Coordinates of C-alpha atoms in Angstrom, one line a residue:
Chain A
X1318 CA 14.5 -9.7 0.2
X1319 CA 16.6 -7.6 2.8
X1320 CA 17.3 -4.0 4.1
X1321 CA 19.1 -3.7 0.9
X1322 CA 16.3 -4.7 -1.8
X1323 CA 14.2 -2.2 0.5
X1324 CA 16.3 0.2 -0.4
X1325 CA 16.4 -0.5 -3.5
X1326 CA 13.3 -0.8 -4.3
X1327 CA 12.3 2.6 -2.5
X1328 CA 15.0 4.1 -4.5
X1329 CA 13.4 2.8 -7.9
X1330 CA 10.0 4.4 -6.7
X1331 CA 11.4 7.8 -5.6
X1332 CA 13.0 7.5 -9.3
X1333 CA 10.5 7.1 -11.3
X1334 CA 8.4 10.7 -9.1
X1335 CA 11.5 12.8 -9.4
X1336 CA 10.7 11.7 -13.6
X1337 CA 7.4 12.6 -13.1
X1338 CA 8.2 15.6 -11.5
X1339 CA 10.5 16.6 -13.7
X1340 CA 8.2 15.9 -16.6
X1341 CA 5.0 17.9 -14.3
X1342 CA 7.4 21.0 -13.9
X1343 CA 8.5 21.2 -17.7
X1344 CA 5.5 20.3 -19.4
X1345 CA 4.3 23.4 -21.6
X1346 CA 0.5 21.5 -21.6
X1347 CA -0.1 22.0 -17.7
X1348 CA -3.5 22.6 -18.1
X1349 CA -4.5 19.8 -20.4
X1350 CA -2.1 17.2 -18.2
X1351 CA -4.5 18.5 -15.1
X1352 CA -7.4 18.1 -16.6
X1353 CA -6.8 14.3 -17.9
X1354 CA -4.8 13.6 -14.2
X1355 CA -8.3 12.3 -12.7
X1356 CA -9.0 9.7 -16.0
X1357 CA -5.7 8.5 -16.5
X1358 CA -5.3 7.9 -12.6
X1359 CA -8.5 6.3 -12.4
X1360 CA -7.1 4.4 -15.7
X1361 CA -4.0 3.0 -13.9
X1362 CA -5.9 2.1 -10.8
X1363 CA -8.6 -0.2 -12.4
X1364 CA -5.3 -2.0 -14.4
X1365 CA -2.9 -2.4 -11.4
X1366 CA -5.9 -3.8 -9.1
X1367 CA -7.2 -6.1 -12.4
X1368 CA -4.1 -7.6 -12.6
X1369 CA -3.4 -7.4 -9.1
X1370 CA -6.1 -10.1 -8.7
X1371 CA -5.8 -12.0 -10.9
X1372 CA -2.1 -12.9 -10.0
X1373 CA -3.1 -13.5 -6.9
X1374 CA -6.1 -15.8 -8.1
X1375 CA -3.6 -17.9 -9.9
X1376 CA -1.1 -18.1 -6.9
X1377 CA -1.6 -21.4 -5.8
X1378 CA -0.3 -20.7 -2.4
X1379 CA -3.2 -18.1 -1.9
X1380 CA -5.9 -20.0 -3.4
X1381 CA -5.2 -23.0 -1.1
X1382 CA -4.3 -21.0 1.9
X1383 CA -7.8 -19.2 1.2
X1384 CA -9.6 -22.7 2.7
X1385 CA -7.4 -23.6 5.3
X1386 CA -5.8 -20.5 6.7
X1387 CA -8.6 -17.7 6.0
X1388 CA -10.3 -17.2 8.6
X1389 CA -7.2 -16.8 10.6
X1390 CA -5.6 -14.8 8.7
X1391 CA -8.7 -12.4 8.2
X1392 CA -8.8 -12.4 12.1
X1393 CA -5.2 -11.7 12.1
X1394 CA -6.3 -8.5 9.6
X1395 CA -9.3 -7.5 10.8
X1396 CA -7.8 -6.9 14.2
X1397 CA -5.5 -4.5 13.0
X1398 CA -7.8 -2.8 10.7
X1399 CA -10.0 -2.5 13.0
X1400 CA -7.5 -1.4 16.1
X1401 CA -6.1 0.9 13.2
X1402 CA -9.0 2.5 13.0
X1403 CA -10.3 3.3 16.6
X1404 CA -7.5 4.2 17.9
X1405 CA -6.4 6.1 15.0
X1406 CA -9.4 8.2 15.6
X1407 CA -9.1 8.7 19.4
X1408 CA -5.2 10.1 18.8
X1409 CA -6.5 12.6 16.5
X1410 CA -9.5 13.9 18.4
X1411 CA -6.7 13.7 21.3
X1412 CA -3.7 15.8 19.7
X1413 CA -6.9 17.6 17.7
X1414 CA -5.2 16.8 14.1
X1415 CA -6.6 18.8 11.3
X1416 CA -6.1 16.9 7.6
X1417 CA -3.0 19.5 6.4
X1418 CA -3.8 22.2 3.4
Chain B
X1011 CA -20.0 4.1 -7.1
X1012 CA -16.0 4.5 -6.6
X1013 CA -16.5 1.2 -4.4
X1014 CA -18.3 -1.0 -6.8
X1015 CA -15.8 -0.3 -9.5
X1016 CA -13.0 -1.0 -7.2
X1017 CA -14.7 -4.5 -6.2
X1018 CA -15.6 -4.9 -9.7
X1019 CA -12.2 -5.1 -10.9
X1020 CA -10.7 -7.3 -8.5
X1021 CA -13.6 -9.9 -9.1
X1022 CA -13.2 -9.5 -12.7
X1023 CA -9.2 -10.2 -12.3
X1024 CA -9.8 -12.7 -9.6
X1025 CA -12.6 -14.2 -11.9
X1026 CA -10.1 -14.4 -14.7
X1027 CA -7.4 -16.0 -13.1
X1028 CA -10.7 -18.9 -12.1
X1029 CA -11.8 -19.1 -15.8
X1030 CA -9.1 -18.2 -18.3
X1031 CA -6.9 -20.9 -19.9
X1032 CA -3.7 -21.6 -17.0
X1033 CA -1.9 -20.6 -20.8
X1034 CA -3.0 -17.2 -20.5
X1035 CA -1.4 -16.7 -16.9
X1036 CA 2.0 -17.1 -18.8
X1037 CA 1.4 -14.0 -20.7
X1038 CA -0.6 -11.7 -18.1
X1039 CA 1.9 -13.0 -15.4
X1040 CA 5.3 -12.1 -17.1
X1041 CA 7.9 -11.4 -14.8
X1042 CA 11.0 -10.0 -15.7
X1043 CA 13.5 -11.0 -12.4
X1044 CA 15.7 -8.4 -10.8
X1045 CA 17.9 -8.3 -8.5
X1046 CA 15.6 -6.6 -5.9
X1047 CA 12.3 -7.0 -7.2
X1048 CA 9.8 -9.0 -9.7
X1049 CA 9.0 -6.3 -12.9
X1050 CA 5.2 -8.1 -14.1
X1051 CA 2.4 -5.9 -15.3
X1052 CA 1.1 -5.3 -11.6
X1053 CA 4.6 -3.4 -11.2
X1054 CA 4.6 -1.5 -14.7
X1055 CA 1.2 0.2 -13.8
X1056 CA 2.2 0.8 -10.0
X1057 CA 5.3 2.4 -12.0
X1058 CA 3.0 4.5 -14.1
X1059 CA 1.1 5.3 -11.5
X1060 CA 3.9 6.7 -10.0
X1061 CA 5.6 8.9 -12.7
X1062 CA 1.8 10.0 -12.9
X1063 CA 1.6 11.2 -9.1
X1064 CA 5.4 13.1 -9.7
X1065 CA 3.6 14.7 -12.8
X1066 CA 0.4 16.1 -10.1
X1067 CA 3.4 17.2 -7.8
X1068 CA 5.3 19.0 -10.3
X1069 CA 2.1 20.8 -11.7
X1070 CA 1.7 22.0 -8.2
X1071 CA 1.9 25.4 -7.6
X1072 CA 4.5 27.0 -4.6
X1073 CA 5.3 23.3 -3.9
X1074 CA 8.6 24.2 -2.2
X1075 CA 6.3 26.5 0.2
X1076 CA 3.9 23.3 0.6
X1077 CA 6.7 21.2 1.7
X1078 CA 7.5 23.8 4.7
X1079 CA 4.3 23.3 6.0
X1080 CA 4.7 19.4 6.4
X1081 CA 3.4 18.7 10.3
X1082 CA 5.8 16.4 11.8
X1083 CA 2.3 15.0 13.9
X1084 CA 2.1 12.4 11.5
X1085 CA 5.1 10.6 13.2
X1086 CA 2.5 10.2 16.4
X1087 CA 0.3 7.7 13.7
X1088 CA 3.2 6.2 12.2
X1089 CA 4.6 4.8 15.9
X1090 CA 0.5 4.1 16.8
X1091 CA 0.6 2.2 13.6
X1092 CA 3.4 -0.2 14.7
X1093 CA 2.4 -0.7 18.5
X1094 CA -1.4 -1.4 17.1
X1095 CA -0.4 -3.9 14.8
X1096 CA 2.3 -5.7 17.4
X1097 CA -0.3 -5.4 19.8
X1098 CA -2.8 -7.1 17.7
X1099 CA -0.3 -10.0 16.5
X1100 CA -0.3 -10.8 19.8
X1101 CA -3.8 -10.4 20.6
X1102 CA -5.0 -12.5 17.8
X1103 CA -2.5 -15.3 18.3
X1104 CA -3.4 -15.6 21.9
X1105 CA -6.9 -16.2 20.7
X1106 CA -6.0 -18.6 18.0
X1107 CA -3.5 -20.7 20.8
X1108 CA -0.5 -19.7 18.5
X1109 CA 3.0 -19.2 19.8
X1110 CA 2.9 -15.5 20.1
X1111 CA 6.3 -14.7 18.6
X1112 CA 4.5 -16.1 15.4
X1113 CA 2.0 -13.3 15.6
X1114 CA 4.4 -10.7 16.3
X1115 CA 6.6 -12.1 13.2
X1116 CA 4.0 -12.0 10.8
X1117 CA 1.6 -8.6 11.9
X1118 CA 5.2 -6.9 11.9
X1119 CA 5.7 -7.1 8.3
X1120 CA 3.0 -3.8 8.5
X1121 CA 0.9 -5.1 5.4
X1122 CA 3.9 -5.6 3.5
X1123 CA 2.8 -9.2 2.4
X1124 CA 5.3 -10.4 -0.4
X1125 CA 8.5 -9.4 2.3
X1126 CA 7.0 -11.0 5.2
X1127 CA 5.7 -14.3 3.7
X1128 CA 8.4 -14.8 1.6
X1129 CA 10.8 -14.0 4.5
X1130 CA 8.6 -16.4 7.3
X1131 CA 8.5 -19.1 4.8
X1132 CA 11.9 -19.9 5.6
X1133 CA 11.5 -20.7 9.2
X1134 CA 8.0 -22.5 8.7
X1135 CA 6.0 -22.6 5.3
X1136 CA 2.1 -22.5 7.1
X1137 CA 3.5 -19.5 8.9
X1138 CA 4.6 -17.7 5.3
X1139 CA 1.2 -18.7 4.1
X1140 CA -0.5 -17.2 7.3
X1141 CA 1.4 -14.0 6.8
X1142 CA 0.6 -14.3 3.1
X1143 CA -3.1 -14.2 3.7
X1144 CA -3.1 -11.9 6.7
X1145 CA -0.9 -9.8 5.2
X1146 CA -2.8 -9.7 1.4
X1147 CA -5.8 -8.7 3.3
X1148 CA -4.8 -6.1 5.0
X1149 CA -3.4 -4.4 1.5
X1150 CA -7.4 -5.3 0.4
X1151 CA -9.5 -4.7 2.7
X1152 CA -8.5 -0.7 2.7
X1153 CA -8.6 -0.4 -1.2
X1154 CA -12.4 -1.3 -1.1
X1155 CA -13.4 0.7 1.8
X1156 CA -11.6 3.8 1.5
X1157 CA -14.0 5.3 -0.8
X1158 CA -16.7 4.4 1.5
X1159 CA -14.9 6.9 4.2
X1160 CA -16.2 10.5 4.6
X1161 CA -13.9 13.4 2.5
X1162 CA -13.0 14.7 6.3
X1163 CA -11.9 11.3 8.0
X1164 CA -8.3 12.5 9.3
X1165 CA -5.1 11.3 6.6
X1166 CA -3.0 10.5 9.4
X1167 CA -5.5 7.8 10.3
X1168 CA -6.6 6.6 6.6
X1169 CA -2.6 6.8 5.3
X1170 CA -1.5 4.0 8.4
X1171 CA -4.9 1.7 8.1
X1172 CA -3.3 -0.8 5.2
X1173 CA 0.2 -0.2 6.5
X1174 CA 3.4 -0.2 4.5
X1175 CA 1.2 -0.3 1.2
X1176 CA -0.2 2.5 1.6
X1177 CA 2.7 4.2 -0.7
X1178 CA 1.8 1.8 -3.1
X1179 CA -1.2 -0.4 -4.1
X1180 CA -3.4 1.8 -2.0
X1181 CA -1.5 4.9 -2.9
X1182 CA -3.8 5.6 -5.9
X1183 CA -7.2 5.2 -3.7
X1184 CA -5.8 7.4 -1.3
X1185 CA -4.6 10.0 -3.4
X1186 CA -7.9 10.3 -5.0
X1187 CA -9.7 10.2 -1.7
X1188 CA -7.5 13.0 -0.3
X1189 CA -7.6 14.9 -4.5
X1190 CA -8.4 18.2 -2.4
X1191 CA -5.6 18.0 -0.2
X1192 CA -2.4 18.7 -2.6
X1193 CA 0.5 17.6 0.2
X1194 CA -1.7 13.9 0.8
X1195 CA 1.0 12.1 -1.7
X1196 CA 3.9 13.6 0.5
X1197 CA 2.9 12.8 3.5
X1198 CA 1.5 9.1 2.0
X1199 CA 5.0 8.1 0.6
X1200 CA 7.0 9.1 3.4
X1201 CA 4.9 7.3 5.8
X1202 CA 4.9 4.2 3.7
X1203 CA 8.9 5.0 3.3
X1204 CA 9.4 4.7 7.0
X1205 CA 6.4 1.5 7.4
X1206 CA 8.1 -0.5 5.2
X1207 CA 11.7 0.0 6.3
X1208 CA 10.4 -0.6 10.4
X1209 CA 8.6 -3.9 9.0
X1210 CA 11.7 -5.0 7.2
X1211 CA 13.2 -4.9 10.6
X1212 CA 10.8 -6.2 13.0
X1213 CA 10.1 -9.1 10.7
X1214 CA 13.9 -9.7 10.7
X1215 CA 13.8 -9.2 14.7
X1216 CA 10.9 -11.1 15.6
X1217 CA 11.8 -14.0 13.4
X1218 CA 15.0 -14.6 15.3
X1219 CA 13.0 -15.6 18.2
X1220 CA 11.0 -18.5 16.0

């Protein structure tokens, strides 16, 4: 992995939208694609976190870090989350950000 | 409701990987090797899910005027974002009696988990494993509680919470938290764009001081 794969792998993303995109903007079934958008989404999500999982559950690396480096890497996690998430908050009351339309 | 399903699907994949025969991780873990990336079934419905988010754009109405509007204040959350989690590496591993150069290598992959470990387990394996862990739950931890947030919390704040994966794994959960904005996925994926790119390079800086 380097700047390169990043790239790369960015690239293969922004791909496969501009086919989406492509396929959104041509599509004589506009209505019927929105209205399925929600299910199929929801669909995808469930799958990609299922299988998420369970490759991580069979990753022998995670499953025995788990026990031994956990908690540190929870505190490592949770910090930042947590950071994230105050401060986060006190920029956007300070600059008074409004979610854009 | 959103949340238990969420949890319910990782424990059910999680629980599989625990019970199923180790020949069934064969098949559910194919790979096919790239030269830039892994292509298993975690990346073929991340890919679907992302032809599927171009499809919402380009059903969009006056998306070219949409784009116009993009705030450039979101570039305030994305440099917050990198001194939080900097700051935090080196808060935690001050805590923990670590070398603090290790926490600043491995908090600066942003989330990114599979870069950062894979590139810290060169210098030192336990520190690839720690970045691993810290890294895998950062990309978690939001997925779950993202639903749990209220339909006003700002996007600028709930887009930089897991970091770089935010244009990815967490992309779906945020897209559907932020349905009734219809510029969220724009300003999601270019954010993620420019996390993961600054965490490929402060991983790649921080590590030459280890």
């Amino acid at each position: 992995m380097n700047l390169l794969s990043t790239f790369l792998f960015t690239a293969y993303y922004f791909a496969l939208m501009y086919v989406g995109f492509k396929i959104g903007r041509r599509s004589t079934h506009r209505a019927k694609l929105s209205r399925r958008s929600a299910k199929v989404q929801d669909f995808l999500l469930y799958g990609l976190l299922f299988f998420l999982a369970y490759r991580l559950g069979t990753d022998q690396e995670v499953v025995s870090g788990l026990a031994t480096l956990g908690y540190q890497g929870a505190l490592f996690a949770g910090a930042t989350l947590i950071l994230m998430f105050a401060l986060g908050l006190a920029l956007s009351k300070l600059l008074k950000v409004k979610n854009p339309l | 409701m959103k949340v238990l399903k969420v949890l319910g699907f990782l424990v059910l994949g999680w629980g599989s990987a625990m019970f199923l025969p180790s020949s069934w991780s064969t098949v559910i873990n194919f790979s096919l090797d790239f030269y830039f990336f892994k292509l298993g079934l975690v990346e073929i419905f991340l890919s679907l899910i992302m032809i599927w988010i171009g499809i919402d754009l380009g059903l969009m109405d006056y998306l070219g005027e949409k784009i116009k509007r993009v705030s450039p204040q979101f570039l305030w959350f994305f440099v917050l974002n990198i001194a939080v989690s900097l700051f935090a590496g080196i808060l935690v591993a001050w805590i923990l009696g670590l070398p603090i150069i290790h926490g600043l290598a491995l908090n600066s992959g942003l989330g990114w988990y599979s870069f950062t470990s894979s590139y810290l387990s060169q210098f030192s394996a336990p520190l690839g494993a720690l970045a691993f862990i810290a890294n895998v739950l950062r990309e978690l931890i939001p997925i779950v509680l993202m639903p749990l947030l209220p339909k006003n919390f700002p996007l600028f704040v709930a887009m930089n919470i897991p970091g770089s994966p935010s244009m990815d794994t967490n992309l779906p959960t945020l897209v559907q938290k932020y349905r009734h904005l219809p510029l969220a996925p724009i300003y999601i994926i270019f954010n993620g764009i420019l996390l993961s790119f600054a965490g490929a390079l402060l991983v790649g800086l921080f590590s030459l001081g280890l």
